CSV table of N, CA and C in Angstrom, one decimal:
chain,number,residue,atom,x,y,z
C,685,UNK,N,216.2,-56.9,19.2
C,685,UNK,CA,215.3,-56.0,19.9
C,685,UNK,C,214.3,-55.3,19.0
C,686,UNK,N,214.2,-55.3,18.0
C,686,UNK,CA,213.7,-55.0,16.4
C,686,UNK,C,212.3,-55.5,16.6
C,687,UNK,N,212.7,-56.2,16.6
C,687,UNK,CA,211.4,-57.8,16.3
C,687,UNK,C,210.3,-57.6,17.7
C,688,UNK,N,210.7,-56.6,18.8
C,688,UNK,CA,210.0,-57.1,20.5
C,688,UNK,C,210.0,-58.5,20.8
C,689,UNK,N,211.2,-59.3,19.8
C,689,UNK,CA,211.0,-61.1,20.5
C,689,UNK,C,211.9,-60.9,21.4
C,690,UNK,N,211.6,-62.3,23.0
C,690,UNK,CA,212.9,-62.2,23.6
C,690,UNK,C,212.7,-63.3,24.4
C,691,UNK,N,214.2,-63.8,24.3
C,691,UNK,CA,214.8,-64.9,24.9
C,691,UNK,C,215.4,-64.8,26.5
C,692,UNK,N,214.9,-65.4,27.7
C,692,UNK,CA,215.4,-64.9,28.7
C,692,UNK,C,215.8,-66.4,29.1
C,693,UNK,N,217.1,-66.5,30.4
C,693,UNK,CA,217.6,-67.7,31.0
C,693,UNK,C,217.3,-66.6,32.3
C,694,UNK,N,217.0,-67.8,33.1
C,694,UNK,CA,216.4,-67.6,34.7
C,694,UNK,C,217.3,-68.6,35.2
C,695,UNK,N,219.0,-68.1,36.0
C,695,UNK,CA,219.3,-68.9,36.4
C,695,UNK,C,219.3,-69.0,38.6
C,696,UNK,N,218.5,-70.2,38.9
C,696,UNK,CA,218.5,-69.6,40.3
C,696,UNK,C,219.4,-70.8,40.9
C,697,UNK,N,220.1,-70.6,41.7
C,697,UNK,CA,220.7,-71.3,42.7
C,697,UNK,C,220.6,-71.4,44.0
C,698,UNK,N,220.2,-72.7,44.1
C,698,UNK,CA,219.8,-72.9,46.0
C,698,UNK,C,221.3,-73.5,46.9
C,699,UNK,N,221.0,-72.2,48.0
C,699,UNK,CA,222.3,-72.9,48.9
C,699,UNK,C,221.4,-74.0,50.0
C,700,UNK,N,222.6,-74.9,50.2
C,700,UNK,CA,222.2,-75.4,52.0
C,700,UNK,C,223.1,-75.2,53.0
C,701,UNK,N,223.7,-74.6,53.4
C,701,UNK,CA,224.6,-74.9,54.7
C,701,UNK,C,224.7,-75.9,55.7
C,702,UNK,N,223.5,-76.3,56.0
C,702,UNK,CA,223.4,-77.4,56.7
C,702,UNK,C,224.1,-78.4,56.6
C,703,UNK,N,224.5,-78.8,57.9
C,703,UNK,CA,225.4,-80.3,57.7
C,703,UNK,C,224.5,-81.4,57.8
C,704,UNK,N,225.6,-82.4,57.2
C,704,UNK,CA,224.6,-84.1,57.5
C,704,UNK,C,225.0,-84.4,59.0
C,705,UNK,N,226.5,-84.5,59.3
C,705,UNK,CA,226.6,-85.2,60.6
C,705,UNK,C,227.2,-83.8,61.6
C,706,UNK,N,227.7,-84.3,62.6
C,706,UNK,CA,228.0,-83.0,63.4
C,706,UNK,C,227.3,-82.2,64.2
C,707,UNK,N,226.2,-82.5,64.3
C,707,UNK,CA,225.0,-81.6,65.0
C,707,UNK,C,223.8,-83.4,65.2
C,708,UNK,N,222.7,-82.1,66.4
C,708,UNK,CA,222.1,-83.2,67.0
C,708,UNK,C,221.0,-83.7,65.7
C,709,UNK,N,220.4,-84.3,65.8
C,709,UNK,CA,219.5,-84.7,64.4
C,709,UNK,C,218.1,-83.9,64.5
C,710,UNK,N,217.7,-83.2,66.3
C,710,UNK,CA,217.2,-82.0,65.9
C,710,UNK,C,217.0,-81.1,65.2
C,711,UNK,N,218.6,-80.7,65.4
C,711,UNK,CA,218.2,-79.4,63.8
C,711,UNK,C,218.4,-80.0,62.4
C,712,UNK,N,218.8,-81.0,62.2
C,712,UNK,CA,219.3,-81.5,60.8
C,712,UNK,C,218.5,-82.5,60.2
C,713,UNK,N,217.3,-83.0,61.1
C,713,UNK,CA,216.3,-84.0,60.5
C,713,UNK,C,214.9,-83.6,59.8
C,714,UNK,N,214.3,-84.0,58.7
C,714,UNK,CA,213.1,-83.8,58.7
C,714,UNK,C,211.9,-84.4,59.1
C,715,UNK,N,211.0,-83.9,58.9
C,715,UNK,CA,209.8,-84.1,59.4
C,715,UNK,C,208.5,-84.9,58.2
C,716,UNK,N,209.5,-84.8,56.7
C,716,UNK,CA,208.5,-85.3,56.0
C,716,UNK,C,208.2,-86.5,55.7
C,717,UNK,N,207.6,-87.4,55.0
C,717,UNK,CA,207.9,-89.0,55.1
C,717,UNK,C,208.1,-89.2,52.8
C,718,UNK,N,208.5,-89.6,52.6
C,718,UNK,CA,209.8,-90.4,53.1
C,718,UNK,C,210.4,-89.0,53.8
C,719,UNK,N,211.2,-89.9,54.5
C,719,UNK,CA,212.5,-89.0,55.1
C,719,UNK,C,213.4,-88.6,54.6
C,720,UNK,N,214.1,-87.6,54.0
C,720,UNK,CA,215.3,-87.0,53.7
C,720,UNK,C,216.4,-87.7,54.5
C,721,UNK,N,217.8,-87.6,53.9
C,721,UNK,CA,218.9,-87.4,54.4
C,721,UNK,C,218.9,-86.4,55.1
C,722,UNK,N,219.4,-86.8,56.3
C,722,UNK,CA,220.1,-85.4,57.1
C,722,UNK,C,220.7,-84.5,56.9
C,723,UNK,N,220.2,-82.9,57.3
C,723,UNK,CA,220.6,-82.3,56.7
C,723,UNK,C,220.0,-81.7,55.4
C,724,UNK,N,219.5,-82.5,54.6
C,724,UNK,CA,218.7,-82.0,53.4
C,724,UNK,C,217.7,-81.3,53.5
C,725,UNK,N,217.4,-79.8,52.8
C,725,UNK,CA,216.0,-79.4,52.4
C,725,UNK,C,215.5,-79.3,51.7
C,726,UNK,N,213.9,-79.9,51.9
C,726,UNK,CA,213.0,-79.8,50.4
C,726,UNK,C,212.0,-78.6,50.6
C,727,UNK,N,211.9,-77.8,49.7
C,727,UNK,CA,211.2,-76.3,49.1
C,727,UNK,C,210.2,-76.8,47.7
C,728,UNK,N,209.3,-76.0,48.4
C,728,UNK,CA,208.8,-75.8,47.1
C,728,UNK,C,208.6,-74.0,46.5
C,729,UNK,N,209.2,-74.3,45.0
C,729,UNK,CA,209.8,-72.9,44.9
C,729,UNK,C,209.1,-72.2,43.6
C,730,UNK,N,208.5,-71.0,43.8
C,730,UNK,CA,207.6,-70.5,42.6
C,730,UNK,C,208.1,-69.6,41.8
C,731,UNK,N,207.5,-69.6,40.5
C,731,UNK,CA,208.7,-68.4,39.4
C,731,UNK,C,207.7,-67.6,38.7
C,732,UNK,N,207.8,-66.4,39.1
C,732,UNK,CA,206.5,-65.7,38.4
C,732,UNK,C,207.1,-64.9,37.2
C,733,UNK,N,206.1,-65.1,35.9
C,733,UNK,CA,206.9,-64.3,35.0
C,733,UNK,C,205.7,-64.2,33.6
C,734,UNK,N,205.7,-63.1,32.8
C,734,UNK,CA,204.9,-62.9,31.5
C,734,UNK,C,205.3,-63.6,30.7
C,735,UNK,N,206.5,-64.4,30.8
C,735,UNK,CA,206.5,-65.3,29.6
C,735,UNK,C,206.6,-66.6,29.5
C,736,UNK,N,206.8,-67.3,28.4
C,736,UNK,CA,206.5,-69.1,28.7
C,736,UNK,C,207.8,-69.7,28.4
C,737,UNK,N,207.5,-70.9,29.3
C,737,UNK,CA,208.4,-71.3,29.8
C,737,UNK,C,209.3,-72.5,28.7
C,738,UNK,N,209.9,-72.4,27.6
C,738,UNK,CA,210.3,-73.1,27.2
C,738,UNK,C,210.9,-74.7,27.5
C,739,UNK,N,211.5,-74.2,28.7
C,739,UNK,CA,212.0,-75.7,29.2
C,739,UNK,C,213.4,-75.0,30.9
C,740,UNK,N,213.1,-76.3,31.7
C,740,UNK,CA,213.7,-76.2,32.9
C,740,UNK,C,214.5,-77.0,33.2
C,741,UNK,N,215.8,-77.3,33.6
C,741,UNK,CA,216.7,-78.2,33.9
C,741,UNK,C,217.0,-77.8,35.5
C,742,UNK,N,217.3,-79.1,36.4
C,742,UNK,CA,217.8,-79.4,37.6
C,742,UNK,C,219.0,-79.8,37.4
C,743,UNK,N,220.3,-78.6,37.5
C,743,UNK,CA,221.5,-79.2,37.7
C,743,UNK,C,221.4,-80.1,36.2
C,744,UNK,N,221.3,-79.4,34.9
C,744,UNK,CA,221.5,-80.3,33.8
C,744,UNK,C,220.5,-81.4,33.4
C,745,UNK,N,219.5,-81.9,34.1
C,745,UNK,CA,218.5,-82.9,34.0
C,745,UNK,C,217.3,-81.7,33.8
C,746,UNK,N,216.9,-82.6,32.7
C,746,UNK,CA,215.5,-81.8,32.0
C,746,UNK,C,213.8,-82.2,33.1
C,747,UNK,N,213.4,-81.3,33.6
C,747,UNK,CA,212.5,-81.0,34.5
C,747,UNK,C,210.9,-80.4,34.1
C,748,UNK,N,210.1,-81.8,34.5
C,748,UNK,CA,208.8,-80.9,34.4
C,748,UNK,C,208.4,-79.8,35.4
C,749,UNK,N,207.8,-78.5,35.4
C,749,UNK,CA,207.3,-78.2,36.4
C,749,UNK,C,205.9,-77.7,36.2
C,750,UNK,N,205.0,-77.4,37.1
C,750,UNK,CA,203.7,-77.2,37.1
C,750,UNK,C,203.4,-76.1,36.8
C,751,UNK,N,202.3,-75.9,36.1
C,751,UNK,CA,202.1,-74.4,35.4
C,751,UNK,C,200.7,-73.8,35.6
C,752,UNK,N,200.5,-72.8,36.1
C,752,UNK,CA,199.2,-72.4,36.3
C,752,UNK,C,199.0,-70.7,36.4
C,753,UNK,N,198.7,-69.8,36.5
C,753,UNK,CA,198.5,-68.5,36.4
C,753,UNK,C,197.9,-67.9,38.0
C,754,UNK,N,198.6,-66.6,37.9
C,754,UNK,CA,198.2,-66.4,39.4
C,754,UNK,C,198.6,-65.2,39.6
C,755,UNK,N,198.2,-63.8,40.3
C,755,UNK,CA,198.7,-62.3,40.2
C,755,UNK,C,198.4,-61.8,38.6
C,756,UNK,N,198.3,-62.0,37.9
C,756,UNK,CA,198.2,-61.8,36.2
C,756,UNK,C,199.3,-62.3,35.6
C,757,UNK,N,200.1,-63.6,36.1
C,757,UNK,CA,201.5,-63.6,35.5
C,757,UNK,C,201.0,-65.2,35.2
C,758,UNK,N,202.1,-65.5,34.6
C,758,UNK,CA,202.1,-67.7,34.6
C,758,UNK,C,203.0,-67.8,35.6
C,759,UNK,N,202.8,-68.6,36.5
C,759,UNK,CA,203.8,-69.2,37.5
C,759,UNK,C,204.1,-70.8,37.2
C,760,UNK,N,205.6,-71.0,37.7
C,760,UNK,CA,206.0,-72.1,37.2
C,760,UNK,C,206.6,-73.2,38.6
C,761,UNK,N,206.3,-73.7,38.8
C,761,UNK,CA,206.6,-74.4,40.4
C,761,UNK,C,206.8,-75.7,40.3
C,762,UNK,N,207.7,-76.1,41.1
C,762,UNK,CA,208.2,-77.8,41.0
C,762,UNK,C,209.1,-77.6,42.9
C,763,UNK,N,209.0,-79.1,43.4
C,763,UNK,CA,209.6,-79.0,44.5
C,763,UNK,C,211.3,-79.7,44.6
C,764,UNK,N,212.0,-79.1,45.2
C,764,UNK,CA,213.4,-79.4,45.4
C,764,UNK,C,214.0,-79.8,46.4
C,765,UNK,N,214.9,-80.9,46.9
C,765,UNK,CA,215.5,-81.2,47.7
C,765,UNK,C,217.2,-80.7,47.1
C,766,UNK,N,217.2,-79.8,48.0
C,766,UNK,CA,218.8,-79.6,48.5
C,766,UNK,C,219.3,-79.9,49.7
C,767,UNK,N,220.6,-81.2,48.9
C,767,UNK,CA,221.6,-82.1,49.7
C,767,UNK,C,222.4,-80.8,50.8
C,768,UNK,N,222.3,-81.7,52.2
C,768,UNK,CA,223.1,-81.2,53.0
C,768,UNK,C,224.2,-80.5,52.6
C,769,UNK,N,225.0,-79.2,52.9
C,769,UNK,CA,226.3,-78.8,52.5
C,769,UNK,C,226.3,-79.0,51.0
C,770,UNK,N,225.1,-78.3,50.2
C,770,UNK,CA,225.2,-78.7,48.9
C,770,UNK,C,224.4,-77.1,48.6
C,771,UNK,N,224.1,-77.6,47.2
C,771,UNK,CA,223.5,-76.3,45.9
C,771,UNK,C,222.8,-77.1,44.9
C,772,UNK,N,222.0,-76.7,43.9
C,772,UNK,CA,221.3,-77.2,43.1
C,772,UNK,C,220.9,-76.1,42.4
C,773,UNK,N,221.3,-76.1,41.2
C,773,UNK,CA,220.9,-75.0,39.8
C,773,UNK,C,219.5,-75.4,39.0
C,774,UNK,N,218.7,-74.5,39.5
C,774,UNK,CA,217.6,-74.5,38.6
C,774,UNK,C,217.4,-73.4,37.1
C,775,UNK,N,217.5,-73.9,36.1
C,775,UNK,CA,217.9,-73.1,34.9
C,775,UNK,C,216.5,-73.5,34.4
C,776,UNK,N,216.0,-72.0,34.1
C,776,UNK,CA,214.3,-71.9,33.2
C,776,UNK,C,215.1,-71.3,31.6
C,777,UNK,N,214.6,-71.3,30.8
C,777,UNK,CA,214.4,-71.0,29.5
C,777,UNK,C,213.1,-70.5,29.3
C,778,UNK,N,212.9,-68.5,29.1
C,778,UNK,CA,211.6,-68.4,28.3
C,778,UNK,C,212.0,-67.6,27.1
C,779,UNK,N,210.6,-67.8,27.1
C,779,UNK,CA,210.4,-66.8,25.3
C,779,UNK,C,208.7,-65.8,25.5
C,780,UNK,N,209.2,-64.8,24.8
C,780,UNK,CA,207.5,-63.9,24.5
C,780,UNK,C,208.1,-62.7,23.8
C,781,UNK,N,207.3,-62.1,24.0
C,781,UNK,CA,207.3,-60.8,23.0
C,781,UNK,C,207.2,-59.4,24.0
C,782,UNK,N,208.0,-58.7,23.7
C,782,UNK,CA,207.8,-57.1,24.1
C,782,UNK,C,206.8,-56.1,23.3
C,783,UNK,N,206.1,-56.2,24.1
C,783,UNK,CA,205.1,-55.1,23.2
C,783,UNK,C,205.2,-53.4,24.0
C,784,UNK,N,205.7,-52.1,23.1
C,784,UNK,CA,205.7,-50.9,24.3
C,784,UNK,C,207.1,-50.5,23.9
C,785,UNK,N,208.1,-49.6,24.3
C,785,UNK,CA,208.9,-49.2,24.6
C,785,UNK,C,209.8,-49.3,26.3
C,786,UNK,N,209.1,-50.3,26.5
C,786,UNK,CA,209.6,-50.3,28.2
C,786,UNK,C,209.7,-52.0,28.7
C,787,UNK,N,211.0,-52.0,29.4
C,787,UNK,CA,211.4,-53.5,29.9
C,787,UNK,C,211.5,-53.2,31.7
C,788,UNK,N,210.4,-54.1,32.2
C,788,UNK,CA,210.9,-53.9,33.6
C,788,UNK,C,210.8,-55.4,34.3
C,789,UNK,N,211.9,-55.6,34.7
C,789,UNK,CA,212.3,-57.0,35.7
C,789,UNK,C,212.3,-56.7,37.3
C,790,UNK,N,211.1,-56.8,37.6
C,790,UNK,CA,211.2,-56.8,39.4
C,790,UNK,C,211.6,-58.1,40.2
C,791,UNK,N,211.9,-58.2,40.8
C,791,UNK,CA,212.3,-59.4,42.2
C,791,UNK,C,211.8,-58.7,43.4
C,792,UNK,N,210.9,-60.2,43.4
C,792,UNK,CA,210.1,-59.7,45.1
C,792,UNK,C,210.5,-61.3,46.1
C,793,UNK,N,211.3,-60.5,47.2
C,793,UNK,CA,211.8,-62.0,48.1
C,793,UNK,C,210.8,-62.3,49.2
C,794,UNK,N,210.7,-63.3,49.7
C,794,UNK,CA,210.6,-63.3,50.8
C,794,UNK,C,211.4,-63.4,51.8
C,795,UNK,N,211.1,-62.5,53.6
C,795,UNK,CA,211.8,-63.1,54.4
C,795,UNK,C,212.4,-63.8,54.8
C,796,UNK,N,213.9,-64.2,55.1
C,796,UNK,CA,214.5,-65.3,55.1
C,796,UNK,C,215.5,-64.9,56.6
C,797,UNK,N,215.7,-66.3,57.3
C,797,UNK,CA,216.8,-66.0,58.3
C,797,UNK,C,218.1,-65.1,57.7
C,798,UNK,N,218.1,-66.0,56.3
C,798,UNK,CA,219.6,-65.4,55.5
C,798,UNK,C,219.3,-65.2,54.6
C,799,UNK,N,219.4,-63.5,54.4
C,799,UNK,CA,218.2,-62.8,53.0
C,799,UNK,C,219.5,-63.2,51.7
C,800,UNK,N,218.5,-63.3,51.1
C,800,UNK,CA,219.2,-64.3,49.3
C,800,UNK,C,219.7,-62.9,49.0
C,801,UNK,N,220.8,-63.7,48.3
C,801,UNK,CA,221.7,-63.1,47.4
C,801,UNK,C,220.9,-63.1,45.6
C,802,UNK,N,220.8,-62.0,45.1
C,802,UNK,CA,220.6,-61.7,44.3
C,802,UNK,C,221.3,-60.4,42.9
C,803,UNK,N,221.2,-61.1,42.1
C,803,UNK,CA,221.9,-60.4,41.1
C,803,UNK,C,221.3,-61.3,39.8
C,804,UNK,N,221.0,-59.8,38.9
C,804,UNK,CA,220.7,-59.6,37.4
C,804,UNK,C,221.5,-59.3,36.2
C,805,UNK,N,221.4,-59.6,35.3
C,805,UNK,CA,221.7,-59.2,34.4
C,805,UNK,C,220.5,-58.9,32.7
C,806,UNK,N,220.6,-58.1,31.9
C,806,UNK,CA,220.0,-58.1,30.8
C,806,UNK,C,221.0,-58.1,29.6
C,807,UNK,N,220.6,-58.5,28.3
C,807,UNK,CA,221.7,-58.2,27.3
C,807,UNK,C,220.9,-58.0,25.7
C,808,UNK,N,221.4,-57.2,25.2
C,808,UNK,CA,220.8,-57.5,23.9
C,808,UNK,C,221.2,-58.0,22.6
C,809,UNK,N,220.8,-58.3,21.5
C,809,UNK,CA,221.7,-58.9,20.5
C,809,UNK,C,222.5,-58.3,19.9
C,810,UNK,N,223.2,-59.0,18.8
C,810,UNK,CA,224.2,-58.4,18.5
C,810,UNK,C,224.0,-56.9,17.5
C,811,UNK,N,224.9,-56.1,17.6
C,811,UNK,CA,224.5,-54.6,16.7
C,811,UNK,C,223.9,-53.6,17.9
C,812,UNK,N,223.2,-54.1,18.8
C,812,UNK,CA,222.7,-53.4,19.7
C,812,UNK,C,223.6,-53.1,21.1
C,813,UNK,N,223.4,-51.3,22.0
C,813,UNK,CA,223.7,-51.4,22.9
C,813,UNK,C,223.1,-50.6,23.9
C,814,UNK,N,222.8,-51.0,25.4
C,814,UNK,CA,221.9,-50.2,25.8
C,814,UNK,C,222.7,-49.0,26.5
C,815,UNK,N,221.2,-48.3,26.9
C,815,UNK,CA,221.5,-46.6,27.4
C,815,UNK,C,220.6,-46.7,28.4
C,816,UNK,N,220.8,-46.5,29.7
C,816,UNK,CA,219.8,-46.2,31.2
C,816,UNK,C,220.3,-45.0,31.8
C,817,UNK,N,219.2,-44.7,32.3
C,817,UNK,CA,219.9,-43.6,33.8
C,817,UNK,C,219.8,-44.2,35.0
C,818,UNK,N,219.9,-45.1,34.7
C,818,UNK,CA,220.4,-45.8,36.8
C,818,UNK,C,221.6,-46.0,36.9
C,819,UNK,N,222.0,-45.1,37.7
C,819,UNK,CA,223.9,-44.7,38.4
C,819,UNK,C,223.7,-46.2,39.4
C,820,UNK,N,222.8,-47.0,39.3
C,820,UNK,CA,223.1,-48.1,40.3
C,820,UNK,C,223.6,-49.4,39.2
C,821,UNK,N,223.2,-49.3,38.0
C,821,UNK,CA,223.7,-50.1,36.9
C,821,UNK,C,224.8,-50.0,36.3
C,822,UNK,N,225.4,-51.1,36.2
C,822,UNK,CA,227.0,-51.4,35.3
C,822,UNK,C,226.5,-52.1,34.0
C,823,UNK,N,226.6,-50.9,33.1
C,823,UNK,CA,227.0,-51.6,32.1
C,823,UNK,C,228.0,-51.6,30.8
C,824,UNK,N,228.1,-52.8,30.0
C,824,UNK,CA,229.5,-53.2,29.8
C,824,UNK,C,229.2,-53.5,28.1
C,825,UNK,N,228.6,-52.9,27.3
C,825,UNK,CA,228.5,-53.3,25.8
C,825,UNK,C,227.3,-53.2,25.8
C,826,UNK,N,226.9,-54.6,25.3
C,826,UNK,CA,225.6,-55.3,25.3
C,826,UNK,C,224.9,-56.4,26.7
C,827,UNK,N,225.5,-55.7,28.0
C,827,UNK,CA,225.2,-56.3,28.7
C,827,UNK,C,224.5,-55.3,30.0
C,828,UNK,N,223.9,-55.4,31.0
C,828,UNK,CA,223.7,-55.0,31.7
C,828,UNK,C,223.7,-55.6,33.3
C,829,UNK,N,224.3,-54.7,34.2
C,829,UNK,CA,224.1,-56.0,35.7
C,829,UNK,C,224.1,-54.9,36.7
C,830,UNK,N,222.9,-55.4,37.4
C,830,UNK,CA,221.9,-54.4,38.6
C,830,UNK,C,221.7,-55.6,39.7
C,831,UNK,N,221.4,-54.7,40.9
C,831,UNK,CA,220.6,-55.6,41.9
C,831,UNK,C,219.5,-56.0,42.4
C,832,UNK,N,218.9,-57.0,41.8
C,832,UNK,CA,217.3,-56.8,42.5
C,832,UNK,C,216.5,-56.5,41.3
C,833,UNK,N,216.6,-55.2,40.3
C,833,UNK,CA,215.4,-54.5,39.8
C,833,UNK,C,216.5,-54.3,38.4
C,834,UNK,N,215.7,-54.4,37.2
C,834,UNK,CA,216.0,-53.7,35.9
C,834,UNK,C,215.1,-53.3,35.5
C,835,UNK,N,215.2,-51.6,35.0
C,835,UNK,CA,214.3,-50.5,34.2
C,835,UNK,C,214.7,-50.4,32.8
C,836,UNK,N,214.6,-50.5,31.9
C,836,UNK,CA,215.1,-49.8,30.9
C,836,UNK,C,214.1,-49.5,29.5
C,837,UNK,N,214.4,-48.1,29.3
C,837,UNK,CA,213.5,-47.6,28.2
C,837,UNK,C,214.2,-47.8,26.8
C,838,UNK,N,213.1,-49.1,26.0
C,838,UNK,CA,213.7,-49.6,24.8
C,838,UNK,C,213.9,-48.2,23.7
C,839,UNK,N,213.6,-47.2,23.9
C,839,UNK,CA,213.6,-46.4,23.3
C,839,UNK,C,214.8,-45.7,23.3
C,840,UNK,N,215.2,-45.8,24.0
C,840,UNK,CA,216.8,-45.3,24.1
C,840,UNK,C,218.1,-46.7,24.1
C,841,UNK,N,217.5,-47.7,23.3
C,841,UNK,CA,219.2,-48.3,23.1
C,841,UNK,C,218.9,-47.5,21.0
C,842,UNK,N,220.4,-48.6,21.1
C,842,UNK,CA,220.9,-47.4,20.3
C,842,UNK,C,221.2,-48.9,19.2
C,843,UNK,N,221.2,-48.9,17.7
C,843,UNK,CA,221.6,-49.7,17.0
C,843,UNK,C,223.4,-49.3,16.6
C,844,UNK,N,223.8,-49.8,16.7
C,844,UNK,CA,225.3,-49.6,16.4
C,844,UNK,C,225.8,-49.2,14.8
C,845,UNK,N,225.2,-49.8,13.8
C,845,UNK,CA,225.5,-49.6,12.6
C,845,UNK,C,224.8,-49.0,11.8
């Protein structure tokens, strides 16, 4: 925390509930060409963030995605098919620098039939531990886990030794 460098992992996970067989092929077919398996959905999914993006893996396979700037942030986007009654882990890797006394992590969702589950965490290195005043945050050493939103003023963690 010394340095203002920082290493973040963006891990997101897509559900599908949708089944392959069992239902009419109305609700479980697509519309795009090629055609999907039934049941499958393909998204295309955007990641807004101040820092760059080291590298992205799909479920363990190393992934390009497109990169372009937009709101004052870099956005990072690539499209995804999630298998019927399946999941698929999209893991980002960035890096950048903190400049300031202040760390803030917003999440903005969009509307969904079935509003996403979300949960954060922040941590710092070793020697270090943080201090917040949000009674809505647990935290556990060098770790921290909130819902949705992390504040925290770098000015108030504390060096251990």
């Amino acid at each position: 925390p010394s340095t203002g460098n920082l290493t973040a992992t963006a891990k997101i996970v897509l559900d599908n509930r949708a089944p392959a067989t069992g239902t009419s092929p109305f609700f479980t077919s697509s519309g795009v060409i090629p055609p999907l398996p039934r049941g499958a959905s393909k998204l295309y999914l955007s990641f807004y963030t101040p820092w760059s993006l080291e590298s992205a893996h799909l479920d363990r396979t190393a992934v390009e995605l497109e990169q372009a700037s937009e709101l004052g942030r870099r956005v990072y986007s690539t499209g995804i098919v999630v298998p019927a009654d399946g999941s698929v882990t999209l893991t980002l890797t960035l890096t950048g620098h903190i400049s300031g006394s202040a760390y803030r992590l917003q999440i903005f969702q969009q509307p969904m039939v079935n509003p996403d589950t979300v949960s954060t965490s922040l941590s710092v290195g070793w020697g270090w531990r943080l201090e917040v005043s949000d009674s809505k945050a647990q935290i556990k050493n060098t770790l921290l886990n909130a819902d949705k939103e992390i504040n925290v003023d770098l000015d108030r963690r504390r060096y251990l030794w």
